[in-house]
Tab-separated table of C-alpha atoms in Angstrom:
chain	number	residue	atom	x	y	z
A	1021	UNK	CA	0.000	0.000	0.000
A	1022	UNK	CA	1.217	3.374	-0.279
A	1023	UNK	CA	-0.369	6.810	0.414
A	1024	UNK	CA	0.014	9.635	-2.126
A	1025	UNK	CA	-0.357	13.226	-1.776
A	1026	UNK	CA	-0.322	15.108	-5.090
A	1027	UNK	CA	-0.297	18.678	-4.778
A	1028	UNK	CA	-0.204	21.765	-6.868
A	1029	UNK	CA	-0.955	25.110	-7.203
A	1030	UNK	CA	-4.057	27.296	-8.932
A	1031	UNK	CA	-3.986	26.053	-12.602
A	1032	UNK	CA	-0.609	23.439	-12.079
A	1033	UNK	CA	-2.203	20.415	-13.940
A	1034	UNK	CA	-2.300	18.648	-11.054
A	1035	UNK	CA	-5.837	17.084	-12.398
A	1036	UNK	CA	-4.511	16.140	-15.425
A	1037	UNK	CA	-1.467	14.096	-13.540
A	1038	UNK	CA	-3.976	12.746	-11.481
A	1039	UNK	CA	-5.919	11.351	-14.488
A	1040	UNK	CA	-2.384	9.720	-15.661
A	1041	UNK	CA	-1.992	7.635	-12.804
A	1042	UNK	CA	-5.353	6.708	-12.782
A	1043	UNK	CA	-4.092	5.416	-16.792
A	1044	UNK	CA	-1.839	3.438	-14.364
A	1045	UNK	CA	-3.849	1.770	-12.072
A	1046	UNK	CA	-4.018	4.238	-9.332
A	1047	UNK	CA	-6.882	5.273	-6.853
A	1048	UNK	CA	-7.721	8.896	-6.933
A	1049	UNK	CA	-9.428	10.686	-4.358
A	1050	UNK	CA	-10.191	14.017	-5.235
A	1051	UNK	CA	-10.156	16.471	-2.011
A	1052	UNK	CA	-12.537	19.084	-4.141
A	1053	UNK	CA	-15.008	16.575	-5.087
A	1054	UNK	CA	-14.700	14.874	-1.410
A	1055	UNK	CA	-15.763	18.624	-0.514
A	1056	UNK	CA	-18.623	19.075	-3.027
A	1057	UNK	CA	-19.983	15.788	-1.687
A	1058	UNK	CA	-20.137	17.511	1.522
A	1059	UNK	CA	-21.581	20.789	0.945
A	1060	UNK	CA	-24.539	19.344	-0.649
A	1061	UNK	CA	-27.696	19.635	1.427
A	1062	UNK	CA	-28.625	17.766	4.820
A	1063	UNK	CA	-24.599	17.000	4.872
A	1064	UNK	CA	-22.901	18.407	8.218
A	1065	UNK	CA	-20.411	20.556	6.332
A	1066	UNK	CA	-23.261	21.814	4.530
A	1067	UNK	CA	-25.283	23.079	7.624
A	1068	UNK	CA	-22.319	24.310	9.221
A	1069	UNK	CA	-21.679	26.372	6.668
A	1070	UNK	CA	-24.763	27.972	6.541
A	1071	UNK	CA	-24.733	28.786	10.093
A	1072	UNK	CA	-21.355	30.544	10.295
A	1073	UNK	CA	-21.975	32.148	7.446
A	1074	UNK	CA	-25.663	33.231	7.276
A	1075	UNK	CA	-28.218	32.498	4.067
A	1076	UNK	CA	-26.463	35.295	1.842
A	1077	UNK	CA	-24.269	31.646	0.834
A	1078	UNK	CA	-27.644	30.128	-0.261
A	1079	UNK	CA	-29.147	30.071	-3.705
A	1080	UNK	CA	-33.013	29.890	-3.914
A	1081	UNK	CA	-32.860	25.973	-4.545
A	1082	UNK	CA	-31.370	25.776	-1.084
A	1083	UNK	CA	-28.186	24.949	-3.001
A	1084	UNK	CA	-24.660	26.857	-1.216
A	1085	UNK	CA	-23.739	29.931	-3.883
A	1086	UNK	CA	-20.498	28.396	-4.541
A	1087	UNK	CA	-19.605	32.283	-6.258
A	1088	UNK	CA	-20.646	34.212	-3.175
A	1089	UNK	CA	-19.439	31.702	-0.988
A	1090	UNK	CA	-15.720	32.215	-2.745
A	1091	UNK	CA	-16.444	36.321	-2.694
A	1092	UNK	CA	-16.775	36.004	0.877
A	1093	UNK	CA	-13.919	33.598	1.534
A	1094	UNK	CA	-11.379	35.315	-0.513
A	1095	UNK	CA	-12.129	38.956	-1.169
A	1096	UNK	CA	-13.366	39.622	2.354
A	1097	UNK	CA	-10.056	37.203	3.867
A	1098	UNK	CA	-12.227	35.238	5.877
A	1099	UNK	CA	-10.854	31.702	4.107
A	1100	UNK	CA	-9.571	30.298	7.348
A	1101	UNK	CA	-12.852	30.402	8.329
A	1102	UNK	CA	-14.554	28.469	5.588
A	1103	UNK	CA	-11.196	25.619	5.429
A	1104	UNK	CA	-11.632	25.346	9.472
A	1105	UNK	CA	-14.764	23.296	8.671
A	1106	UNK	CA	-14.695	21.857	5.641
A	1107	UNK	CA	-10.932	20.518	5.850
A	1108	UNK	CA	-11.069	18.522	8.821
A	1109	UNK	CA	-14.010	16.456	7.695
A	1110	UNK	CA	-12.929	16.576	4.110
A	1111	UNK	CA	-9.271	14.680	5.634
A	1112	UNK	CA	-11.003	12.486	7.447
A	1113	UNK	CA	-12.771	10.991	4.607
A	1114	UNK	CA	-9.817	10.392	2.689
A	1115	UNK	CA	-8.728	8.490	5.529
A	1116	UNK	CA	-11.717	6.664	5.085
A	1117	UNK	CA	-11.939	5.802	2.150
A	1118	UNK	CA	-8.017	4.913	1.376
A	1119	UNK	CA	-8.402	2.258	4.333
A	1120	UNK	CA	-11.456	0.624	2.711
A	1121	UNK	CA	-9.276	0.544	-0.407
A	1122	UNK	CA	-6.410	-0.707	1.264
A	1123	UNK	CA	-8.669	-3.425	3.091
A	1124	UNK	CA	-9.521	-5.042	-0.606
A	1125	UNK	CA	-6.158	-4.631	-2.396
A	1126	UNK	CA	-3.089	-4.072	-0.039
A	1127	UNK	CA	-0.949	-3.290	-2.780
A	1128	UNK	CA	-2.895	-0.293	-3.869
A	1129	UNK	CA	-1.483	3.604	-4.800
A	1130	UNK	CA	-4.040	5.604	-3.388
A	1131	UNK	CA	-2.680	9.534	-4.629
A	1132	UNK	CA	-4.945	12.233	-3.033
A	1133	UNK	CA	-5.256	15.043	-5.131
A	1134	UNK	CA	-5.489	18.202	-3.322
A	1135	UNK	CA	-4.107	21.892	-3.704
A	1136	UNK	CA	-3.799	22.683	0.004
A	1137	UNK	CA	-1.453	19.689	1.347
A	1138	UNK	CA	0.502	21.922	2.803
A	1139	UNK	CA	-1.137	25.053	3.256
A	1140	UNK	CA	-3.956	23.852	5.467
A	1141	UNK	CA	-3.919	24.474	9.671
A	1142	UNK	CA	-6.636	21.954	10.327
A	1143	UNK	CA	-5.271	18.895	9.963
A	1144	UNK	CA	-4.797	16.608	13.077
A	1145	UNK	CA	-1.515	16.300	14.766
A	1146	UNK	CA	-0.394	13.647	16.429
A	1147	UNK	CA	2.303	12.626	18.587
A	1148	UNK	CA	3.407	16.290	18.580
A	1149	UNK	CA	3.960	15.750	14.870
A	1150	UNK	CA	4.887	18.984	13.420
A	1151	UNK	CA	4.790	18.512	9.819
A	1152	UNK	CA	1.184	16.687	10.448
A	1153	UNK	CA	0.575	15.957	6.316
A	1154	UNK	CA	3.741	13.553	6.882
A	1155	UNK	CA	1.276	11.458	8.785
A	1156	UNK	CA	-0.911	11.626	5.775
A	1157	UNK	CA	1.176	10.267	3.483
A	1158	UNK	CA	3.876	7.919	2.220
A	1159	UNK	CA	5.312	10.155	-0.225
A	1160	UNK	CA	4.008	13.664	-1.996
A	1161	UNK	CA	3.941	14.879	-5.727
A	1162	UNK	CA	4.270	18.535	-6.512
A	1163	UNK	CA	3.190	19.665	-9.932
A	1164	UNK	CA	4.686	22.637	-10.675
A	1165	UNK	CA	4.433	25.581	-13.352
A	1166	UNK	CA	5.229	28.745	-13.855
A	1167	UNK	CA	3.275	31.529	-12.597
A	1168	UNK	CA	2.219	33.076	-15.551
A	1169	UNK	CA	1.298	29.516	-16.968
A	1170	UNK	CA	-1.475	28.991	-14.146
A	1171	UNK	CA	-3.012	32.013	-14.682
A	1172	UNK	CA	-3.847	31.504	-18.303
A	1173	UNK	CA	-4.346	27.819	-17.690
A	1174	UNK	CA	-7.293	28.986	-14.734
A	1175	UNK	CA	-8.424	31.994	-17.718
A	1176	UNK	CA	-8.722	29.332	-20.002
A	1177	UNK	CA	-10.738	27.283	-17.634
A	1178	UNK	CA	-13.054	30.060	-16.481
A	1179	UNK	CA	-13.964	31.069	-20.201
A	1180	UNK	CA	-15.009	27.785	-21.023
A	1181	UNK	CA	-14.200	27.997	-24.518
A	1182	UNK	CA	-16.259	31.700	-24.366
A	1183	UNK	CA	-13.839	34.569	-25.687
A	1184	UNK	CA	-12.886	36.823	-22.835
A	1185	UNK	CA	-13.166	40.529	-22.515
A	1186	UNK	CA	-10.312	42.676	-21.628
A	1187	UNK	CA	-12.239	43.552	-18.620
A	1188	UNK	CA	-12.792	39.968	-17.804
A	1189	UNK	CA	-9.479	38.909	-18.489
A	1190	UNK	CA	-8.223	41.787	-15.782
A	1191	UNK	CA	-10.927	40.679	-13.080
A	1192	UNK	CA	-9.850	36.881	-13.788
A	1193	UNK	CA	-6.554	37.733	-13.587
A	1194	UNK	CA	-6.809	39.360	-10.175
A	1195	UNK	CA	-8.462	37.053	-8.939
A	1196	UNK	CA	-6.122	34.318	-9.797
A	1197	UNK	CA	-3.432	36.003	-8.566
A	1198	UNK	CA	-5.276	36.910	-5.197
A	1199	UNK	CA	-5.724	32.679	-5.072
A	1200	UNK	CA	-2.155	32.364	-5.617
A	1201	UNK	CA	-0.836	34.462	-2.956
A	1202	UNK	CA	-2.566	32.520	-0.569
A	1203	UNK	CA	-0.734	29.718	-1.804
A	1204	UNK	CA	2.977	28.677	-0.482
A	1205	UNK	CA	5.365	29.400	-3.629
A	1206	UNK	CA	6.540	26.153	-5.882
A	1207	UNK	CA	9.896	26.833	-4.817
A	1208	UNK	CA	9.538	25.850	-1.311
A	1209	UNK	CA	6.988	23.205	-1.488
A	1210	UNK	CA	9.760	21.475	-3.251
A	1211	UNK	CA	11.274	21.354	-0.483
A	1212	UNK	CA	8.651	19.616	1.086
A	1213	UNK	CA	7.899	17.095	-1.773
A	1214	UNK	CA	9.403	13.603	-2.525
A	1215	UNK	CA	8.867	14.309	-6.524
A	1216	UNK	CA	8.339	17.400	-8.523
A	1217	UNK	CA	6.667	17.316	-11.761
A	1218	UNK	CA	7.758	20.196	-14.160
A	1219	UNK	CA	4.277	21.190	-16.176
A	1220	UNK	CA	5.105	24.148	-17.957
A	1221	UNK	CA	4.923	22.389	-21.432
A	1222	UNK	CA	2.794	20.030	-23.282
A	1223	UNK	CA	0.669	16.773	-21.749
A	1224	UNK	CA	3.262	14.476	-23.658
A	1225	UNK	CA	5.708	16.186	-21.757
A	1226	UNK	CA	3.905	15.706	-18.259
A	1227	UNK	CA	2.997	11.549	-19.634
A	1228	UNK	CA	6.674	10.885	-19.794
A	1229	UNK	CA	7.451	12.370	-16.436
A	1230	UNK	CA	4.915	10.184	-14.929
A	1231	UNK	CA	5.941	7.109	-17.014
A	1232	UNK	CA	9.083	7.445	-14.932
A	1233	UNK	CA	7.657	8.459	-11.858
A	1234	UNK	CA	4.724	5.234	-11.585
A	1235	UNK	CA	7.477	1.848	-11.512
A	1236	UNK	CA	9.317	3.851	-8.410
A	1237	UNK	CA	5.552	3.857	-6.783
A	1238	UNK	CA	5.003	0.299	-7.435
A	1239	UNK	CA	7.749	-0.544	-5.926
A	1240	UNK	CA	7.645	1.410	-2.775
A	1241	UNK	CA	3.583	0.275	-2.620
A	1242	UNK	CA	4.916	-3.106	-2.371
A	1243	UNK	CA	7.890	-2.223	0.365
A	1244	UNK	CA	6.432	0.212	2.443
């Protein structure tokens, strides 16, 4: 078995390198979707949302404003907030569900996919542990890119296909860079990581990285 964090920043690819290892055989768990799950009505996340943050987070359908729930968290700076309750649930799942993965095939790579690895304050700590995503994982992935690549990568995302307006472009722009700088820097989550992959060029570039990356998880999945 082996536990793997794969982290990124705002527009890194770290989806798409998650979709490669699942080419491989890999079990991805998807910390946004893991969140979405839990945000949906009648969920505990869901209501405690709603009562720190009051109905202006509600759509008419009873459905959380996703947009004015992001307006809130990161123009007004109150994203500590909204992470203080959905992270700690949102890890604990993952726990969950990589040990009823493990409990059917012990040789599985289970790679969590999540942007906020290391940036998040709500994870438990144990033992005194200070570096408490160690006890997360087996081994982490950074995908890195450059700055300047993310933002048009998260542009390109937001205009769905749509052209963009040069005032639209500007607001996107801010805004991705506002996400960014709430983000620790590439540069010293390599530090942190066991493996960087570099994503500043094509997907064939990124497969080939991960072609050499996936035998050396095998083999620690078997070892560790």
């Amino acid at each position: 078995m082996l536990r793997v964090g794969l982290t990124g920043g705002l527009g890194s690819g770290k989806s798409t390198a998650a979709r490669l290892f699942a080419q491989y055989g890999a079990y991805i768990l998807e910390a946004d979707a893991i969140g979405r799950e839990m945000m949906q009505p009648d969920e505990a996340v869901y209501a405690a949302i709603v009562e720190h943050f009051g109905p202006a987070v509600l759509r008419e359908d009873r459905q959380l404003d996703r947009a004015a729930l992001a307006r809130i968290a990161f123009t007004e700076g109150r994203v500590e907030e909204l992470n203080a309750i959905v992270h700690p649930a949102v890890i604990a799942r993952q726990a969950e569900l990589a040990q009823e993965i493990f409990a059917s095939d012990p040789r599985a790579i289970v790679v969590v996919e999540s942007a906020l690895i290391f940036e998040t304050r709500h994870t438990e700590v144990k033992d005194g542990e200070s570096a408490p995503w160690r006890s997360r994982f087996d081994c982490i992935i950074l995908v890195a890119a450059a700055e300047e690549v993310k933002i048009e990568r998260y542009l390109q995302r937001m205009a769905a296909g749509a052209p963009l307006t040069p005032e639209r472009r500007a607001e996107l722009t801010a805004d991705a860079r506002s996400r960014l700088s709430q983000q620790i820097p590439d540069a010293r989550k390599a530090e942190l990581c066991d493996f960087v992959l570099v994503n500043d060029g094509s997907i064939a570039e990124l497969e080939e990285q991960v072609d050499e990356l996936w035998p050396v998880l095998q083999f620690a999945s078997v070892n560790t």
